[in-house]
XYZ file of C-alpha atoms in Angstrom:
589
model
C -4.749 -26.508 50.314
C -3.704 -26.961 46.608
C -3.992 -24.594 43.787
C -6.561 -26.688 42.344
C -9.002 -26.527 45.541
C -8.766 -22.954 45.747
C -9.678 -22.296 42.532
C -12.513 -24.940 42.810
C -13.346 -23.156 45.833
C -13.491 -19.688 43.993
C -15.748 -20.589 41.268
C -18.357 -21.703 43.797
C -18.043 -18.690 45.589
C -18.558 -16.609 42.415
C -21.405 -18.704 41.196
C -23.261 -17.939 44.517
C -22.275 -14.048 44.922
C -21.832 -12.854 41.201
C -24.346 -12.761 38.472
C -23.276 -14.271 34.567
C -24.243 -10.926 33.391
C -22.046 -9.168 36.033
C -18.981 -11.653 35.186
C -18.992 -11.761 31.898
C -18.195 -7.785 31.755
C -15.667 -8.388 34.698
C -14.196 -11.189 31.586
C -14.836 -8.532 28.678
C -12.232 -6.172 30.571
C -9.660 -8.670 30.803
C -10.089 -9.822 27.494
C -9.774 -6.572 26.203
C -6.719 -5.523 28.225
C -5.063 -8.730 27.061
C -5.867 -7.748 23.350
C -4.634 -4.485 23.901
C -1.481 -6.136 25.045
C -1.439 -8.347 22.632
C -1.355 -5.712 20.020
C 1.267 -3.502 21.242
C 3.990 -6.365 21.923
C 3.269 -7.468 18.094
C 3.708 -3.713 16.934
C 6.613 -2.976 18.685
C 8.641 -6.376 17.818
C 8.135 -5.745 14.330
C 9.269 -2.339 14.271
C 12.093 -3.619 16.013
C 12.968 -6.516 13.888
C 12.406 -3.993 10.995
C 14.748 -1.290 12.055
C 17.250 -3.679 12.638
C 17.050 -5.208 8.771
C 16.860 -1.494 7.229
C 20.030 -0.852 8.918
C 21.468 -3.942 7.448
C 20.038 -3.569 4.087
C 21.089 0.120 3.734
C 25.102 -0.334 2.905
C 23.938 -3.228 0.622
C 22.019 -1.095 -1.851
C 18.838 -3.030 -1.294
C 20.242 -6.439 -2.629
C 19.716 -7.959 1.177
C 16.243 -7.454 0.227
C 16.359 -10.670 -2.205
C 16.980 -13.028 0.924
C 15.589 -11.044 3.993
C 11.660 -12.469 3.708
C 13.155 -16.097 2.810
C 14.446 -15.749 6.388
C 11.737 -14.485 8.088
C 9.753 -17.113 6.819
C 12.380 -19.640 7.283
C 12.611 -18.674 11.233
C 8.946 -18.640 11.536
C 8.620 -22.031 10.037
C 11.181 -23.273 12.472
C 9.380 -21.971 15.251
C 6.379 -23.881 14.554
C 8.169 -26.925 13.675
C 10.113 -26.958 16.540
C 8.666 -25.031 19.428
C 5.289 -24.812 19.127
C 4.906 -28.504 16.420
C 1.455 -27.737 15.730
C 0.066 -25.562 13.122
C -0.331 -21.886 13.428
C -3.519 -20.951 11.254
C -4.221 -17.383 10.049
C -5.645 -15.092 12.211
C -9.329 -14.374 11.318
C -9.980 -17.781 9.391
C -9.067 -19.876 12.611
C -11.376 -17.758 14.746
C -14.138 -18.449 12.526
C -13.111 -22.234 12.529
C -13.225 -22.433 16.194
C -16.612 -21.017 16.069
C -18.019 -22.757 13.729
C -16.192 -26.059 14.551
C -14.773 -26.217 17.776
C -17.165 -24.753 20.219
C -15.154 -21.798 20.538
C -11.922 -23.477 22.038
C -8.448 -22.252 20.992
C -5.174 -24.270 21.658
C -3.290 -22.015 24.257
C -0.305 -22.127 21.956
C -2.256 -19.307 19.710
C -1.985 -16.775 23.054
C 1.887 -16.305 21.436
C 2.455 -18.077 18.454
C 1.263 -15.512 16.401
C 3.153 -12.616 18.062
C 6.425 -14.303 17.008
C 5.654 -15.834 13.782
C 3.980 -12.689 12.556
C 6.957 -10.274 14.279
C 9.616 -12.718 12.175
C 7.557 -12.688 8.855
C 6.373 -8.840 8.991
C 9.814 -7.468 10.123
C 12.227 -9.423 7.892
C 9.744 -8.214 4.826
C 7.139 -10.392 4.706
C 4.374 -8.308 2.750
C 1.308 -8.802 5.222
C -0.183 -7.019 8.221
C -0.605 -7.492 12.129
C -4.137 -7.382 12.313
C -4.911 -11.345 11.839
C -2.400 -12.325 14.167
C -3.466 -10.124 16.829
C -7.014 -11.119 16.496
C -6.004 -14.191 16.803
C -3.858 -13.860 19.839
C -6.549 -11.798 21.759
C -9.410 -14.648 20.657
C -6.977 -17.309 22.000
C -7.021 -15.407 25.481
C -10.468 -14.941 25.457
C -11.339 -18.653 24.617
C -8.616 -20.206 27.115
C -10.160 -17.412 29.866
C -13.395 -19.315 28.615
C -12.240 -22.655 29.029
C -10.755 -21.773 32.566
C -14.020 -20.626 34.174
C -15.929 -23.589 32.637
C -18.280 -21.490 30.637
C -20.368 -22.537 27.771
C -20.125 -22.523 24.566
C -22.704 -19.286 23.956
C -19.859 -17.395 26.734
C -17.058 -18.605 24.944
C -18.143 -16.975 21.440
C -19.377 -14.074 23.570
C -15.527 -13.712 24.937
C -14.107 -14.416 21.255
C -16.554 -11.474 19.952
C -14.815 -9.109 22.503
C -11.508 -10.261 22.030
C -11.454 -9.504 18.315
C -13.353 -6.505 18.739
C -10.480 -5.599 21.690
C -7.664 -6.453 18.888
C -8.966 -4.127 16.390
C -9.559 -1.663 18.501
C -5.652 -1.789 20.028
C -4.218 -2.134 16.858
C -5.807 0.572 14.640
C -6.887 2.548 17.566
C -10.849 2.445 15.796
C -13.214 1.484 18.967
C -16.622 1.507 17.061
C -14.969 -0.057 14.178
C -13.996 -2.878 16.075
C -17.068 -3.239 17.173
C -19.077 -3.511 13.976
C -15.731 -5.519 12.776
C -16.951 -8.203 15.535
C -20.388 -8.308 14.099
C -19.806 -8.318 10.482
C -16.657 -10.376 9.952
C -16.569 -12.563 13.091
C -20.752 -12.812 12.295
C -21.813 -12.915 16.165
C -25.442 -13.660 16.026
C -25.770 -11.453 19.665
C -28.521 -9.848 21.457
C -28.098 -5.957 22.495
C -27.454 -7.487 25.569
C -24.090 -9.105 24.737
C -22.831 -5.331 23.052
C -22.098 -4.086 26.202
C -19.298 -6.534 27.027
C -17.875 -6.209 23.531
C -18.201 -2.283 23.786
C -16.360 -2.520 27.173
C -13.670 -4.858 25.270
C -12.671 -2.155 23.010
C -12.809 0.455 25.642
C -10.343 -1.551 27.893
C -8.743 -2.482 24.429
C -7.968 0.705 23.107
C -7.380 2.343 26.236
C -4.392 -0.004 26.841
C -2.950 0.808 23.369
C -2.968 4.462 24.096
C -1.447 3.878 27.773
C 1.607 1.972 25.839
C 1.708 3.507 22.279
C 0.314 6.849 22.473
C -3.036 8.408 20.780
C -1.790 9.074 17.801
C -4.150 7.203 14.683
C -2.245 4.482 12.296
C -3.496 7.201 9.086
C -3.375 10.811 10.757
C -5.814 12.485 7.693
C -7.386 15.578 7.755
C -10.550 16.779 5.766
C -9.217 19.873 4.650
C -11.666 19.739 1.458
C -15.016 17.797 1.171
C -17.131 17.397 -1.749
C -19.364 18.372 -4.137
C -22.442 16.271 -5.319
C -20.730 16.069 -8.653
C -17.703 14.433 -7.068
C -20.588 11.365 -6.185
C -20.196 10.085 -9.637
C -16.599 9.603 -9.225
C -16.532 8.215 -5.735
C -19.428 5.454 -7.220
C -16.966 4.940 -10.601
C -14.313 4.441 -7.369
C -16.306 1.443 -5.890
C -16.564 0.014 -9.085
C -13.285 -0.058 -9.997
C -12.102 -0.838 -6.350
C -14.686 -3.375 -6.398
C -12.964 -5.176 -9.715
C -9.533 -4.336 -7.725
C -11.022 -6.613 -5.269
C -12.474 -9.358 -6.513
C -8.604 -9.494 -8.654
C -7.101 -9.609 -5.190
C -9.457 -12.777 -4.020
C -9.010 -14.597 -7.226
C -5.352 -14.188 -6.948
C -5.122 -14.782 -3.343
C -6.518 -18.246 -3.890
C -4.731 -19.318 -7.085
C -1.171 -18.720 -5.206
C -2.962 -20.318 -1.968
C -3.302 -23.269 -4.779
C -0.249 -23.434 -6.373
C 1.521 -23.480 -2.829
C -0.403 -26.414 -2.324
C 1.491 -28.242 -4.827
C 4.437 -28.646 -2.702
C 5.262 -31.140 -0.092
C 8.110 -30.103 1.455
C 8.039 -27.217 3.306
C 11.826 -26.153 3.063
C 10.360 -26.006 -1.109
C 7.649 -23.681 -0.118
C 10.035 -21.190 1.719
C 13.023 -20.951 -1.109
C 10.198 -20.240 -4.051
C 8.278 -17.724 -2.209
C 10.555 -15.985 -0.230
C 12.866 -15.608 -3.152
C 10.023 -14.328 -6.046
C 9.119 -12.242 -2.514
C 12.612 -11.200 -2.306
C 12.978 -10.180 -6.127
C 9.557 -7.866 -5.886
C 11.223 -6.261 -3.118
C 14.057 -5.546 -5.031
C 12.313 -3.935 -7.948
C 9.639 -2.518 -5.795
C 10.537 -1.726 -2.285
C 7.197 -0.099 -0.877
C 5.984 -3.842 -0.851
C 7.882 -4.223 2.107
C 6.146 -5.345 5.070
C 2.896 -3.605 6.473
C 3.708 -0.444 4.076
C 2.010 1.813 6.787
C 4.079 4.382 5.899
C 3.491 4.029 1.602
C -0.198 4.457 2.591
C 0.278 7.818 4.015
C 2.081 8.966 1.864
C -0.513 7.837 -0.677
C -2.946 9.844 1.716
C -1.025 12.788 1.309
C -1.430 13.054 -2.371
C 2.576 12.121 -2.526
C 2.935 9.104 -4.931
C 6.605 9.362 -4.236
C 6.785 6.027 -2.687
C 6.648 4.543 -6.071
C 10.156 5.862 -6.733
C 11.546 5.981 -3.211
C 14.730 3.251 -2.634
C 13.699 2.390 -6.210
C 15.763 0.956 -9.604
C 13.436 3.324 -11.550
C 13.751 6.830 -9.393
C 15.090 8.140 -12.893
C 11.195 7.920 -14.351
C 10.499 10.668 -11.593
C 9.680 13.635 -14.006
C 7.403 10.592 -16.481
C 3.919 10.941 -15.425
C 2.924 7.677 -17.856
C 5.966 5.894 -16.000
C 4.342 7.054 -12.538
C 1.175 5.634 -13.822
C 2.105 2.664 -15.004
C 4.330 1.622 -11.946
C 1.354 2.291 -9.414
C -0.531 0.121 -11.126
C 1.672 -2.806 -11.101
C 2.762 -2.083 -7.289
C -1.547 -2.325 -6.669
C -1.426 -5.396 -8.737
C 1.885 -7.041 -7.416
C 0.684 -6.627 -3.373
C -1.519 -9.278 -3.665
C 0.903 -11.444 -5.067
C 3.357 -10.120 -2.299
C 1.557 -11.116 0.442
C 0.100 -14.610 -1.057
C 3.750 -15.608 -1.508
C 4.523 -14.712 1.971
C 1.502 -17.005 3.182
C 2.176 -19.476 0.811
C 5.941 -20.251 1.498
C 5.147 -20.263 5.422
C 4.635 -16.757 6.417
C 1.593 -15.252 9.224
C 0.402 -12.352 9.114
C -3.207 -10.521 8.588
C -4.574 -9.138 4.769
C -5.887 -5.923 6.253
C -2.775 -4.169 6.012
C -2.127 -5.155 1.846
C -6.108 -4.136 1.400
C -5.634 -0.741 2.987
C -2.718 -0.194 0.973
C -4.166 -1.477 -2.442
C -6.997 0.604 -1.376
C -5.049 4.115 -0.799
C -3.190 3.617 -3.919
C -6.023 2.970 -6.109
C -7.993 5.991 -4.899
C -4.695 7.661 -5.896
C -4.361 6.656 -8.964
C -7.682 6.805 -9.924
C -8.073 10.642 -8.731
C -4.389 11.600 -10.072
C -5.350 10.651 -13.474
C -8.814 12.241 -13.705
C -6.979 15.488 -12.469
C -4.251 14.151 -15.569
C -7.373 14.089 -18.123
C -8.817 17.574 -16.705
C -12.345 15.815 -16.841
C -12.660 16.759 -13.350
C -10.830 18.120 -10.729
C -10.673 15.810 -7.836
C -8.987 16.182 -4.562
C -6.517 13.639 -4.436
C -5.855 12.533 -0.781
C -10.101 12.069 -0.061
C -9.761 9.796 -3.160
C -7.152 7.875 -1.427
C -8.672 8.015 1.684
C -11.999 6.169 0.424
C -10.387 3.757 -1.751
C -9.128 2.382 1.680
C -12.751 1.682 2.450
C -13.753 0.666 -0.934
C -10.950 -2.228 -0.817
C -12.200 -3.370 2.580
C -15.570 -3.673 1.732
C -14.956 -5.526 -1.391
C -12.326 -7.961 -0.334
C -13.533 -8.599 3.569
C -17.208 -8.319 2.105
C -17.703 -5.902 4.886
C -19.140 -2.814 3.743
C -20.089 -1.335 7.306
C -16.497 -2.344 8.747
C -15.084 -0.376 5.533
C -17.101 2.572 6.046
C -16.223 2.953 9.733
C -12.562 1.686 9.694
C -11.544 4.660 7.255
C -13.835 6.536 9.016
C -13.083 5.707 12.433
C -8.944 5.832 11.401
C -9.125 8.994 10.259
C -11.954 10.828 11.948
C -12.741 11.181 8.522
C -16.920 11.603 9.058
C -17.429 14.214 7.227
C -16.912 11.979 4.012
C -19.659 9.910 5.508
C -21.305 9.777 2.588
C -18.967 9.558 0.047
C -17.597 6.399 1.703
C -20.970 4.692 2.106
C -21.635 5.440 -1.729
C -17.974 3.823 -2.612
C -17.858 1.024 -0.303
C -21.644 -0.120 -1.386
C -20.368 -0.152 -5.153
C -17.347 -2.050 -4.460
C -19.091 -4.551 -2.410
C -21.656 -4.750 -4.755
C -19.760 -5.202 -7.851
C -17.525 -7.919 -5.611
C -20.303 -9.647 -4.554
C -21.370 -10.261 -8.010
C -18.187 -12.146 -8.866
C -17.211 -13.610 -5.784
C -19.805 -15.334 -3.439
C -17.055 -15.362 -0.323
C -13.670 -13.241 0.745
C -10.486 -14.589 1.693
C -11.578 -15.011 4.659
C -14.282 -17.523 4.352
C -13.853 -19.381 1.087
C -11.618 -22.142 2.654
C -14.132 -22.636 5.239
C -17.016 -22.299 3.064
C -15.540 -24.715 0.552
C -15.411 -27.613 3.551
C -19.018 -26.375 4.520
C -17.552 -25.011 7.800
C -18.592 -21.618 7.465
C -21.575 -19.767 9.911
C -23.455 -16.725 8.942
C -26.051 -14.744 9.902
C -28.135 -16.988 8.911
C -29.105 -19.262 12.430
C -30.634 -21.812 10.618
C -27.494 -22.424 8.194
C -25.206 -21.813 11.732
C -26.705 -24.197 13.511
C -26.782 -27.329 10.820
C -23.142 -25.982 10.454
C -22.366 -26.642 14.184
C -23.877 -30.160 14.187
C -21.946 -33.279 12.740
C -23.596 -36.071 11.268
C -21.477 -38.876 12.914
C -23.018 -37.328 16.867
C -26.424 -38.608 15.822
C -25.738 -41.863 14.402
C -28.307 -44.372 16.583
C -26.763 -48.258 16.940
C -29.903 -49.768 18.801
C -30.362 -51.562 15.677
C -30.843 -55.582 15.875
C -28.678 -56.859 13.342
C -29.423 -59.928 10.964
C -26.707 -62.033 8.265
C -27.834 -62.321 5.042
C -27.453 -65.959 5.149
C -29.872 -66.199 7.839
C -33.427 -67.637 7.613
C -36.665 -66.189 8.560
C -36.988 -68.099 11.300
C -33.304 -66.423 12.881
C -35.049 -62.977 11.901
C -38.059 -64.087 13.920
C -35.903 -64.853 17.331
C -34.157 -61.302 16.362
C -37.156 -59.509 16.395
C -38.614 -61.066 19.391
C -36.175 -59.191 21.483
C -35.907 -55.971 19.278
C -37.467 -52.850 20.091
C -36.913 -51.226 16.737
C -39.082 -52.145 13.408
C -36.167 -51.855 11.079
C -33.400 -54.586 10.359
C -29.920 -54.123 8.799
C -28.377 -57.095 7.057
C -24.981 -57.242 7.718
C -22.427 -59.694 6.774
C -19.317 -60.825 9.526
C -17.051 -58.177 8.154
C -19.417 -55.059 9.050
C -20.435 -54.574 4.846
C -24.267 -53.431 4.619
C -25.989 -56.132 2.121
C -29.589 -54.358 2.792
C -31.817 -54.060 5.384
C -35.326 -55.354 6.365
C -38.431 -53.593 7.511
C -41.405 -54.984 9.902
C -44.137 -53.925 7.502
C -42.560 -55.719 4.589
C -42.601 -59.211 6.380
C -45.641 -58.526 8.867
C -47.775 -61.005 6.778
C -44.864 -64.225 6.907
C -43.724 -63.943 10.366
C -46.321 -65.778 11.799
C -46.159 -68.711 8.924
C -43.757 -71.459 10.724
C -43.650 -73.375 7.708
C -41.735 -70.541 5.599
C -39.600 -70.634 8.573
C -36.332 -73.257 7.391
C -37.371 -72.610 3.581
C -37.229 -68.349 3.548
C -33.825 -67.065 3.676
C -33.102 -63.014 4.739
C -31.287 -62.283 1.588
C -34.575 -62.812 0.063
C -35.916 -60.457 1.915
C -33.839 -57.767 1.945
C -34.067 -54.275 -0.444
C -31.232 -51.974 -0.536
C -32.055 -48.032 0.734
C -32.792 -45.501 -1.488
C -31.270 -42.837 0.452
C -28.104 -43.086 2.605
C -25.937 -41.167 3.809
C -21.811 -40.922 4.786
C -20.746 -39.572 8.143
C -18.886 -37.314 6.461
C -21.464 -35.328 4.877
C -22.759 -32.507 6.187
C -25.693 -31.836 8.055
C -27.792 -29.963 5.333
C -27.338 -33.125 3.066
C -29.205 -35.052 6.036
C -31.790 -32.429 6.015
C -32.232 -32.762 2.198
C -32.042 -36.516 2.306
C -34.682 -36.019 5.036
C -37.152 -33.938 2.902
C -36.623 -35.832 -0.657
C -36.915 -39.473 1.013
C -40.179 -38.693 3.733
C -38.442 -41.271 5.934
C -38.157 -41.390 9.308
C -34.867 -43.468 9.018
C -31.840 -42.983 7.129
C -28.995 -45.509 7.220
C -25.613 -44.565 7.816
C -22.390 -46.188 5.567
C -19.204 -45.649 5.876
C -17.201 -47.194 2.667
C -20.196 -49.999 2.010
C -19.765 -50.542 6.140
C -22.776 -50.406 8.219
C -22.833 -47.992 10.805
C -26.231 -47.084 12.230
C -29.032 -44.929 11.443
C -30.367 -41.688 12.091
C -33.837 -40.831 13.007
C -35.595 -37.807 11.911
C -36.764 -37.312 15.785
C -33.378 -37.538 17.161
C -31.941 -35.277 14.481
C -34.618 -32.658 15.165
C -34.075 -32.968 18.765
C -30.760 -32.561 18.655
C -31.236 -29.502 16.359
C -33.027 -27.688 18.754
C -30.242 -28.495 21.731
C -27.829 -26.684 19.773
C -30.518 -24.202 18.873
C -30.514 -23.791 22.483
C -27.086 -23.291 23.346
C -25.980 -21.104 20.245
C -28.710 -18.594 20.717
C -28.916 -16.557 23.289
């Protein structure tokens, strides 16, 4: 007996002795262990890849530091070229893709192309994080565990749900977090339910990641001080500013994403932007990689980083110099970590958020201390800018809130961080209506949200409903032809179409109900004089709210489908809403 038969032979035997509820937790576990994994061979191949360049780079005075992202990037690039010859997407983007577009299906190439291109970019320099590619390693198990049990698509998304949730858990050791991560970013539309296998993910998730890396938090922080209701003021002046911080980091994000775009050749791609990436490490070396270790120091009140390994360590003693570097490291990590996407590198932009984030809290409370307007405490500051960042560039207010919080067990600046990460969203929102994450997606009209209505149309593609039942007439034809054609139709409309497919118009019953039966226009009445052009068409290209609107503007029940002046078939308002409500159906739960 083959492998195949056995396996057949198991999922009839589970079918008949376990329960969908009781397998999709048994899945949840799995998924989450293999997140967990996931996460800890990422982290430790980048520390290990890192170690080994700082121990190069140290007898060469930091110049190494010019070329060691261009080869990062350069070996990642290979790697996909070469190994894997498909493209690696970025992490959270391509999960929401294969949502929204692919019924949850991930190639199996994304289980560990992500680990290696990420490890190569991140360790050699590249100025991004580990939390996209891990997400989208563990939603790549999940769907392929999916796709191996045959379930549908509403299981699928459940197992991508707990597979990102799982991720975020492992890799920033924040269980709830995760959690509301899964609901807010990834946008799960899921019943109460469907929490228990994502709360069992993280479990299993995290769990793992303290087995293999220990329980110690990514940003050890301790409240030593709280606040004061005065100190409100500030922390809402933070979310503003953080929230302008943010919508700076989108705006640049996709102008670089742009300008990349301009280039053809990849080997062009990876000599511009690793070597501007290589010269802002030069001049500024706590852009290096995920900068973990710049945040908490920014968390301790220490804004030492901005001198450490540094061309400009003799400004230590210049408060205005201090100043005025911070704010161009803030302003430069964007730009780090754009050029590392745009010339070829993976990686995740949670990582560069957190770190804008700390900093700006830091500067922010370090000069109002300056100014002796106030006396702040310094490392709370930095501590909520984190969240203010996250909620204004993810557009994720709750996952900012309970991220910091959740990172640093920081809850007893519960308020303070809803009141900053509110603002920031808030004044974010108002200038940007997506993040980083989405606008790609929302751009092509691929994007679901919350909203099941907009998910739904989102899901469905115009060219699965076009109907070809349609007797066809040439325009040269006479009435008499269009008679014998519509004694054997068994629709009331008629497209004229020439030999080479092109739509010339199209005829309806009602319109020639009164000459049909008139033999003697028969010979004499030709179709082209018969014929109107639609009103309303539509491309199967276009998306399924155009249809919609088409729908409601025209009030017809029929709406003709062309392709480049070709003729391809119609679509029926009762098919489309029929086929609405299947996928209704299957995407709720």
């Amino acid at each position: 007996m083959n492998r195949k038969s056995l396996f057949r032979q198991f999922l009839v035997w589970r079918l008949r002795h376990v329960s969908n509820r009781q397998f999709m937790m048994i899945l949840s576990v799995l998924v989450g262990i293999g997140a967990g994994l996931a996460a800890v061979v990422i982290k430790n191949s980048v520390h290990f890849i890192s170690d080994l360049v700082h121990q190069l780079t140290q007898s060469s005075r930091g110049y190494l530091y010019l070329i060691t992202p261009s080869i990062g990037i350069f070996l990642s690039v290979l790697f996909i070229k070469y190994v894997i010859k498909r493209p690696v997407r970025h992490g959270i983007p391509n999960v929401l893709y294969a949502i929204s577009k692919n019924q949850g299906q991930m190639n199996r190439h994304n289980m560990f192309s992500s680990i290696v291109t990420s490890a190569l970019t991140v360790g050699f320099g590249g100025s991004v994080g580990l939390e996209g590619p891990t997400v989208s390693t563990g939603a790549a198990i999940g769907s392929n565990i999916g796709q191996l049990f045959r379930l549908n698509y509403r299981q699928i998304k459940l197992l991508l749900g707990c597979a990102c949730a799982g991720a975020m858990a492992a890799i920033f050791k924040a269980p709830i977090a995760a959690i509301v991560f899964a609901l807010e970013v990834i946008m799960l539309d899921l019943t109460l339910a469907s929490l228990v296998p994502i709360l069992m993910a993280s479990i299993s998730a995290v769990v793992t990641s303290y087995l293999l890396m220990g329980q110690e938090v990514v940003y050890p922080f301790k409240v030593t001080e709280t606040y004061e209701m005065i100190d409100l003021i500030y922390y809402v002046i933070l979310g503003v500013l953080a929230g302008f911080v943010a919508t700076y980091f989108t705006r640049i994000y996709i102008l670089i994403e742009h300008w990349f775009e301009r280039f053809q050749r990849s080997r062009v791609r990876i000599l511009v932007g690793g070597l501007l990436l290589g010269a802002l490490l030069f001049f500024f070396p706590s852009l290096y990689g995920e900068g973990y270790e710049f945040v908490n120091q920014a968390l301790a009140g220490d804004v030492s980083h901005v001198f450490d390994n540094s061309i400009f360590d003799f400004l230590t003693d210049n408060f205005a110099a201090m100043a005025s570097l911070l704010s161009i490291i803030i302003l430069l990590k964007v730009v780090a970590a754009s050029l590392t996407f745009g010339s070829g590198g993976v990686g995740g932009i949670f990582a560069p958020t957190l770190f804008m984030g700390a900093n700006t809290g830091l500067l922010f409370a370090t000069i109002v201390n300056k100014l002796g307007i106030h006396q702040l405490h310094v490392p709370n500051f930095a501590l909520i800018g984190m969240a203010g960042l996250i909620a204004g560039v993810l557009q994720a207010p709750l996952t900012g809130i309970f991220l910091i919080a959740d990172l640093s067990g920081g809850y007893e600046m519960f308020l303070p961080l809803m009141v900053t990460a509110t603002a920031s969203f808030a004044t974010t929102k108002t200038f940007e209506k997506h993040s980083v994450y989405t606008h790609q997606l929302a751009k092509r009209r691929e994007l679901i949200t919350h909203d099941k209505d907009h998910a739904v149309l989102t899901m469905m593609e115009v060219k699965n409903l076009i109907e070809t039942d349609f007797a066809k007439i040439k325009p040269e034809a006479t009435l008499g032809d269009l008679v014998e054609v519509i004694s054997e139709a068994h629709r009331n409309l008629f497209p004229v179409v020439d030999d080479e497919g092109q739509l010339h118009g199209m005829i309806k019953m009602d319109d020639i109900r009164k000459i049909i039966f008139k033999p003697a226009l028969y010979d004499s009445t030709l179709v082209k004089d018969l014929m109107y052009m639609p009103a309303y068409y539509i491309s199967p290209d276009d998306t399924m709210e155009d249809l919609v609107e088409m729908f409601r503007k025209s009030s017809r029940f029929n709406i003709a489908v062309i392709d480049k002046g070709k003729y391809l078939g119609f679509i029926s308002r009762a098919n489309a809403f029929t086929a609405y409500r299947n996928q209704l159906k299957m995407f709720s739960e």
